[in-house]
Amino acid sequence: MRFPLLATGLMAALVNLAAPAAEAFCGFYVGKADTSLFNDASQVVLVRDGERTVVTMSNDYKGELTDFALVVPVPVVLKREQIHVGERRHIERLDAYSAPRLVEYFDRDPCAPVQMEKRMSAMGAAPGAKGGGGGSMDKSLGVTVEAQYTVGEYDILILSATESEGLETWLRESGYKIPPKASKALAPYIKQDMKFFVAKVNLKEQKATGFSYLRPLQMAYESKKFMLPIRLGMANARGPQDLVIYALTRQGRVESSNYRTVKVPSDMDVPVYVKEEFNQFYPALFSKAHEKAEKRALLTEYVWDMGWCDPCAADPLSNEELRALGVYWVNEGDGVRGAMGGVPVTLTRLHARYDGEHFPEDLVFQVTNDKQNFQARYVLRHAFKGEMKCDEGKEYLLQLDKRHRKEAETLAELTGWSLGTITKKMGADAPGKKPAKDQEGSWYQKLWK
């Protein structure tokens, strides 16, 4: 069943929260000018089927476009037809669909069923129911330009190299400013005989697009390796980076095979005031979970069939949108969309916070057969505030106080926040608070009890 429980404004806040300003790819940025280049966060879409992979790299680079470039290790020499410029909106849609979410429920009047039963009893009624390969080789540096293309607003080179120092020198002599740790970071990929995808902005073509930002780059290739290079991304990072990975498969959930993959805490009741502080709540929860996993694990935030959702943070992507991201096995008209309508696409949302100390290796993944749904979901339960003049109402208030106490303790455990601060912010919902007089019933109802 699919039901939009949440207000639009609430979900917009979640989307913004869960989509950190992405300033990095899996590689590193290099620039000719002294631009402020640094990596903080990134979003990547991986489509995997057998040995086929399509990678979409978000790009929210905010520096000057002049002399911007990007270097990413790739397993093979890519042909022109294997490179594409995608649309940012598709990644934004994936993010909105899979974002951690709040759901709200409202308690019903605990006295209402009693009144209804009494009335029905009295009535005697029963209750119902640019093309071409390169080949120009600088032998002295061991660097080969395997191919070069212009795709959209990007000029792209595919390089191979025999030594990292030679590649670093080649990039420097070509006018690129290389981060200090680049040579060391490049070496492991050269040992694996990987190639280097170097993308640079073609200012003329970029101006012609009319976009004020750089669109995502996409690559499609076949390789036994199902991995994401992250070590280059640390070369010009100033600290731990956040990486959100959206993996789309037809088989099932995706997990890392060389790091632990754990689920983020979910399905817990928290005080209703969290609705106004969700932008602080979820980052605090994520940090606590990250530390609990000793900063060495990927956290799963979402696993679901792309055909439906429950509750929906945003509508599932259409087949057209999925194909644009590289899900080649779906076509318009495939699958039954709507309530419980599944499609052969499972989305896994993974969130990694990594640095060189805790993630010394690149991320390697495997596709599992697990299709069990999971989502980072937190529950707000609003108490009934009306008048209650029945025994059930008294019991409700007693249980409500216990519930509020549990919610406060849960929030403190999830975030590390002070229990005293939490109960203060809960206001009238704080455990131990006396209910309003109109909820207690009249004085004579309690006189002989």
PDB file of C-alpha atoms in Angstrom, residues 251-399:
ATOM      1  CA  GLN A 251      18.734  -8.949  -8.690  1.00  0.00           C
ATOM      2  CA  GLY A 252      18.594  -7.401  -5.208  1.00  0.00           C
ATOM      3  CA  ARG A 253      20.335  -5.365  -2.540  1.00  0.00           C
ATOM      4  CA  VAL A 254      23.932  -4.191  -2.969  1.00  0.00           C
ATOM      5  CA  GLU A 255      26.529  -4.321  -0.212  1.00  0.00           C
ATOM      6  CA  SER A 256      30.246  -3.811   0.107  1.00  0.00           C
ATOM      7  CA  SER A 257      32.404  -6.942  -0.059  1.00  0.00           C
ATOM      8  CA  ASN A 258      35.491  -5.402   1.536  1.00  0.00           C
ATOM      9  CA  TYR A 259      33.878  -3.256   4.231  1.00  0.00           C
ATOM     10  CA  ARG A 260      31.015  -3.918   6.593  1.00  0.00           C
ATOM     11  CA  THR A 261      27.574  -2.821   5.465  1.00  0.00           C
ATOM     12  CA  VAL A 262      25.136  -2.134   8.296  1.00  0.00           C
ATOM     13  CA  LYS A 263      21.643  -0.728   8.419  1.00  0.00           C
ATOM     14  CA  VAL A 264      21.138   2.688   9.908  1.00  0.00           C
ATOM     15  CA  PRO A 265      18.860   2.604  13.024  1.00  0.00           C
ATOM     16  CA  SER A 266      15.268   2.871  11.882  1.00  0.00           C
ATOM     17  CA  ASP A 267      11.580   2.450  12.741  1.00  0.00           C
ATOM     18  CA  MET A 268      11.800   4.166  16.097  1.00  0.00           C
ATOM     19  CA  ASP A 269       9.395   6.534  17.808  1.00  0.00           C
ATOM     20  CA  VAL A 270      10.883   9.941  18.611  1.00  0.00           C
ATOM     21  CA  PRO A 271       9.353  13.062  20.224  1.00  0.00           C
ATOM     22  CA  VAL A 272       7.144  15.078  17.920  1.00  0.00           C
ATOM     23  CA  TYR A 273       9.301  18.199  18.235  1.00  0.00           C
ATOM     24  CA  VAL A 274      11.870  16.400  16.047  1.00  0.00           C
ATOM     25  CA  LYS A 275       9.664  17.402  13.129  1.00  0.00           C
ATOM     26  CA  GLU A 276      11.024  20.931  13.501  1.00  0.00           C
ATOM     27  CA  GLU A 277      14.604  19.769  14.020  1.00  0.00           C
ATOM     28  CA  PHE A 278      14.984  16.950  11.525  1.00  0.00           C
ATOM     29  CA  ASN A 279      17.872  18.746   9.818  1.00  0.00           C
ATOM     30  CA  GLN A 280      19.789  18.385  13.084  1.00  0.00           C
ATOM     31  CA  PHE A 281      18.347  15.021  14.085  1.00  0.00           C
ATOM     32  CA  TYR A 282      19.355  12.855  11.142  1.00  0.00           C
ATOM     33  CA  PRO A 283      22.962  14.093  10.819  1.00  0.00           C
ATOM     34  CA  ALA A 284      23.389  13.514  14.571  1.00  0.00           C
ATOM     35  CA  LEU A 285      21.904  10.021  14.254  1.00  0.00           C
ATOM     36  CA  PHE A 286      24.111   9.220  11.271  1.00  0.00           C
ATOM     37  CA  SER A 287      27.243  10.409  13.076  1.00  0.00           C
ATOM     38  CA  LYS A 288      26.414   8.287  16.110  1.00  0.00           C
ATOM     39  CA  ALA A 289      25.782   5.214  13.946  1.00  0.00           C
ATOM     40  CA  HIS A 290      28.983   5.887  11.999  1.00  0.00           C
ATOM     41  CA  GLU A 291      31.005   6.023  15.217  1.00  0.00           C
ATOM     42  CA  LYS A 292      29.300   2.927  16.576  1.00  0.00           C
ATOM     43  CA  ALA A 293      30.467   1.087  13.441  1.00  0.00           C
ATOM     44  CA  GLU A 294      34.010   2.280  14.253  1.00  0.00           C
ATOM     45  CA  LYS A 295      33.938   4.578  11.204  1.00  0.00           C
ATOM     46  CA  ARG A 296      34.644   1.615   8.926  1.00  0.00           C
ATOM     47  CA  ALA A 297      31.219   0.673   7.590  1.00  0.00           C
ATOM     48  CA  LEU A 298      28.789   1.719   4.898  1.00  0.00           C
ATOM     49  CA  LEU A 299      25.336   2.474   6.220  1.00  0.00           C
ATOM     50  CA  THR A 300      22.297   1.260   4.321  1.00  0.00           C
ATOM     51  CA  GLU A 301      19.559   3.907   4.280  1.00  0.00           C
ATOM     52  CA  TYR A 302      17.116   2.405   1.809  1.00  0.00           C
ATOM     53  CA  VAL A 303      16.330  -0.810  -0.078  1.00  0.00           C
ATOM     54  CA  TRP A 304      13.145  -1.012  -2.116  1.00  0.00           C
ATOM     55  CA  ASP A 305      11.620  -2.119  -5.373  1.00  0.00           C
ATOM     56  CA  MET A 306      11.470   0.940  -7.626  1.00  0.00           C
ATOM     57  CA  GLY A 307       7.876   0.271  -8.560  1.00  0.00           C
ATOM     58  CA  TRP A 308       6.313   1.442  -5.318  1.00  0.00           C
ATOM     59  CA  CYS A 309       6.971   2.783  -1.830  1.00  0.00           C
ATOM     60  CA  ASP A 310       5.335   2.893   1.588  1.00  0.00           C
ATOM     61  CA  PRO A 311       5.269   5.595   2.736  1.00  0.00           C
ATOM     62  CA  CYS A 312       6.468   7.552  -0.249  1.00  0.00           C
ATOM     63  CA  ALA A 313       8.959  10.348   0.258  1.00  0.00           C
ATOM     64  CA  ALA A 314       8.525  11.030  -3.462  1.00  0.00           C
ATOM     65  CA  ASP A 315       7.025   9.208  -6.402  1.00  0.00           C
ATOM     66  CA  PRO A 316       9.047   6.280  -7.800  1.00  0.00           C
ATOM     67  CA  LEU A 317      11.067   7.023 -10.910  1.00  0.00           C
ATOM     68  CA  SER A 318       9.431   6.309 -14.237  1.00  0.00           C
ATOM     69  CA  ASN A 319      10.908   3.755 -16.615  1.00  0.00           C
ATOM     70  CA  GLU A 320      12.077   6.638 -18.796  1.00  0.00           C
ATOM     71  CA  GLU A 321      13.973   8.153 -15.857  1.00  0.00           C
ATOM     72  CA  LEU A 322      15.462   4.779 -14.924  1.00  0.00           C
ATOM     73  CA  ARG A 323      16.668   4.221 -18.475  1.00  0.00           C
ATOM     74  CA  ALA A 324      18.269   7.669 -18.450  1.00  0.00           C
ATOM     75  CA  LEU A 325      20.293   6.511 -15.437  1.00  0.00           C
ATOM     76  CA  GLY A 326      21.361   3.355 -17.254  1.00  0.00           C
ATOM     77  CA  VAL A 327      18.723   0.773 -16.316  1.00  0.00           C
ATOM     78  CA  TYR A 328      18.661  -0.601 -19.838  1.00  0.00           C
ATOM     79  CA  TRP A 329      16.444  -3.608 -19.103  1.00  0.00           C
ATOM     80  CA  VAL A 330      13.260  -1.643 -18.482  1.00  0.00           C
ATOM     81  CA  ASN A 331      11.148  -0.156 -21.214  1.00  0.00           C
ATOM     82  CA  GLU A 332       8.174   2.104 -21.283  1.00  0.00           C
ATOM     83  CA  GLY A 333       5.128   0.056 -20.383  1.00  0.00           C
ATOM     84  CA  ASP A 334       7.071  -2.565 -18.435  1.00  0.00           C
ATOM     85  CA  GLY A 335       5.969  -3.321 -14.918  1.00  0.00           C
ATOM     86  CA  VAL A 336       2.759  -2.442 -13.186  1.00  0.00           C
ATOM     87  CA  ARG A 337       3.081   0.942 -11.579  1.00  0.00           C
ATOM     88  CA  GLY A 338       1.040   2.078  -8.656  1.00  0.00           C
ATOM     89  CA  ALA A 339      -0.087   0.337  -5.507  1.00  0.00           C
ATOM     90  CA  MET A 340       2.297  -2.585  -4.849  1.00  0.00           C
ATOM     91  CA  GLY A 341       3.264  -2.589  -8.528  1.00  0.00           C
ATOM     92  CA  GLY A 342       6.783  -3.947  -8.698  1.00  0.00           C
ATOM     93  CA  VAL A 343       9.372  -3.540 -11.420  1.00  0.00           C
ATOM     94  CA  PRO A 344      12.570  -5.563 -11.827  1.00  0.00           C
ATOM     95  CA  VAL A 345      14.708  -2.833 -10.270  1.00  0.00           C
ATOM     96  CA  THR A 346      15.917  -2.762  -6.669  1.00  0.00           C
ATOM     97  CA  LEU A 347      17.347   0.467  -5.332  1.00  0.00           C
ATOM     98  CA  THR A 348      19.941   0.374  -2.552  1.00  0.00           C
ATOM     99  CA  ARG A 349      20.954   3.646  -0.961  1.00  0.00           C
ATOM    100  CA  LEU A 350      24.305   3.452   0.827  1.00  0.00           C
ATOM    101  CA  HIS A 351      25.902   6.262   2.799  1.00  0.00           C
ATOM    102  CA  ALA A 352      29.635   6.221   3.492  1.00  0.00           C
ATOM    103  CA  ARG A 353      31.691   8.676   5.518  1.00  0.00           C
ATOM    104  CA  TYR A 354      35.258   7.872   4.700  1.00  0.00           C
ATOM    105  CA  ASP A 355      38.819   8.987   5.160  1.00  0.00           C
ATOM    106  CA  GLY A 356      42.205   7.475   4.470  1.00  0.00           C
ATOM    107  CA  GLU A 357      42.645   6.073   7.959  1.00  0.00           C
ATOM    108  CA  HIS A 358      39.418   4.069   8.057  1.00  0.00           C
ATOM    109  CA  PHE A 359      38.909   3.353   4.341  1.00  0.00           C
ATOM    110  CA  PRO A 360      42.372   2.528   2.971  1.00  0.00           C
ATOM    111  CA  GLU A 361      40.934   0.565   0.025  1.00  0.00           C
ATOM    112  CA  ASP A 362      38.495   1.467  -2.725  1.00  0.00           C
ATOM    113  CA  LEU A 363      34.903   0.373  -2.285  1.00  0.00           C
ATOM    114  CA  VAL A 364      34.179  -3.048  -3.788  1.00  0.00           C
ATOM    115  CA  PHE A 365      30.568  -4.172  -4.091  1.00  0.00           C
ATOM    116  CA  GLN A 366      28.539  -7.312  -4.624  1.00  0.00           C
ATOM    117  CA  VAL A 367      24.935  -7.791  -5.643  1.00  0.00           C
ATOM    118  CA  THR A 368      22.894 -10.035  -3.357  1.00  0.00           C
ATOM    119  CA  ASN A 369      19.585 -11.846  -3.843  1.00  0.00           C
ATOM    120  CA  ASP A 370      18.108 -10.021  -0.853  1.00  0.00           C
ATOM    121  CA  LYS A 371      15.055  -7.947  -1.819  1.00  0.00           C
ATOM    122  CA  GLN A 372      13.732  -7.305   1.671  1.00  0.00           C
ATOM    123  CA  ASN A 373      12.515  -3.732   1.960  1.00  0.00           C
ATOM    124  CA  PHE A 374      14.217  -1.326   4.324  1.00  0.00           C
ATOM    125  CA  GLN A 375      14.082   2.409   4.873  1.00  0.00           C
ATOM    126  CA  ALA A 376      15.472   4.918   7.357  1.00  0.00           C
ATOM    127  CA  ARG A 377      12.160   5.852   8.923  1.00  0.00           C
ATOM    128  CA  TYR A 378      11.305   7.646  12.152  1.00  0.00           C
ATOM    129  CA  VAL A 379       7.877   7.873  13.684  1.00  0.00           C
ATOM    130  CA  LEU A 380       6.106  10.837  15.290  1.00  0.00           C
ATOM    131  CA  ARG A 381       2.992   9.962  17.286  1.00  0.00           C
ATOM    132  CA  HIS A 382       0.798  12.888  18.211  1.00  0.00           C
ATOM    133  CA  ALA A 383      -1.128  12.455  21.443  1.00  0.00           C
ATOM    134  CA  PHE A 384      -4.877  12.869  21.577  1.00  0.00           C
ATOM    135  CA  LYS A 385      -5.534  16.289  23.139  1.00  0.00           C
ATOM    136  CA  GLY A 386      -9.294  16.244  23.535  1.00  0.00           C
ATOM    137  CA  GLU A 387     -11.464  15.645  26.550  1.00  0.00           C
ATOM    138  CA  MET A 388     -11.467  12.077  27.927  1.00  0.00           C
ATOM    139  CA  LYS A 389     -14.131  11.014  30.441  1.00  0.00           C
ATOM    140  CA  CYS A 390     -13.728   7.268  30.510  1.00  0.00           C
ATOM    141  CA  ASP A 391     -11.558   4.622  32.178  1.00  0.00           C
ATOM    142  CA  GLU A 392      -9.826   3.979  28.894  1.00  0.00           C
ATOM    143  CA  GLY A 393      -8.816   7.633  28.817  1.00  0.00           C
ATOM    144  CA  LYS A 394      -7.141   7.360  32.212  1.00  0.00           C
ATOM    145  CA  GLU A 395      -5.215   4.300  31.114  1.00  0.00           C
ATOM    146  CA  TYR A 396      -4.300   6.061  27.876  1.00  0.00           C
ATOM    147  CA  LEU A 397      -2.751   8.985  29.787  1.00  0.00           C
ATOM    148  CA  LEU A 398      -0.766   6.588  31.949  1.00  0.00           C
ATOM    149  CA  GLN A 399       0.610   4.751  28.921  1.00  0.00           C
TER     150      GLN A 399
END
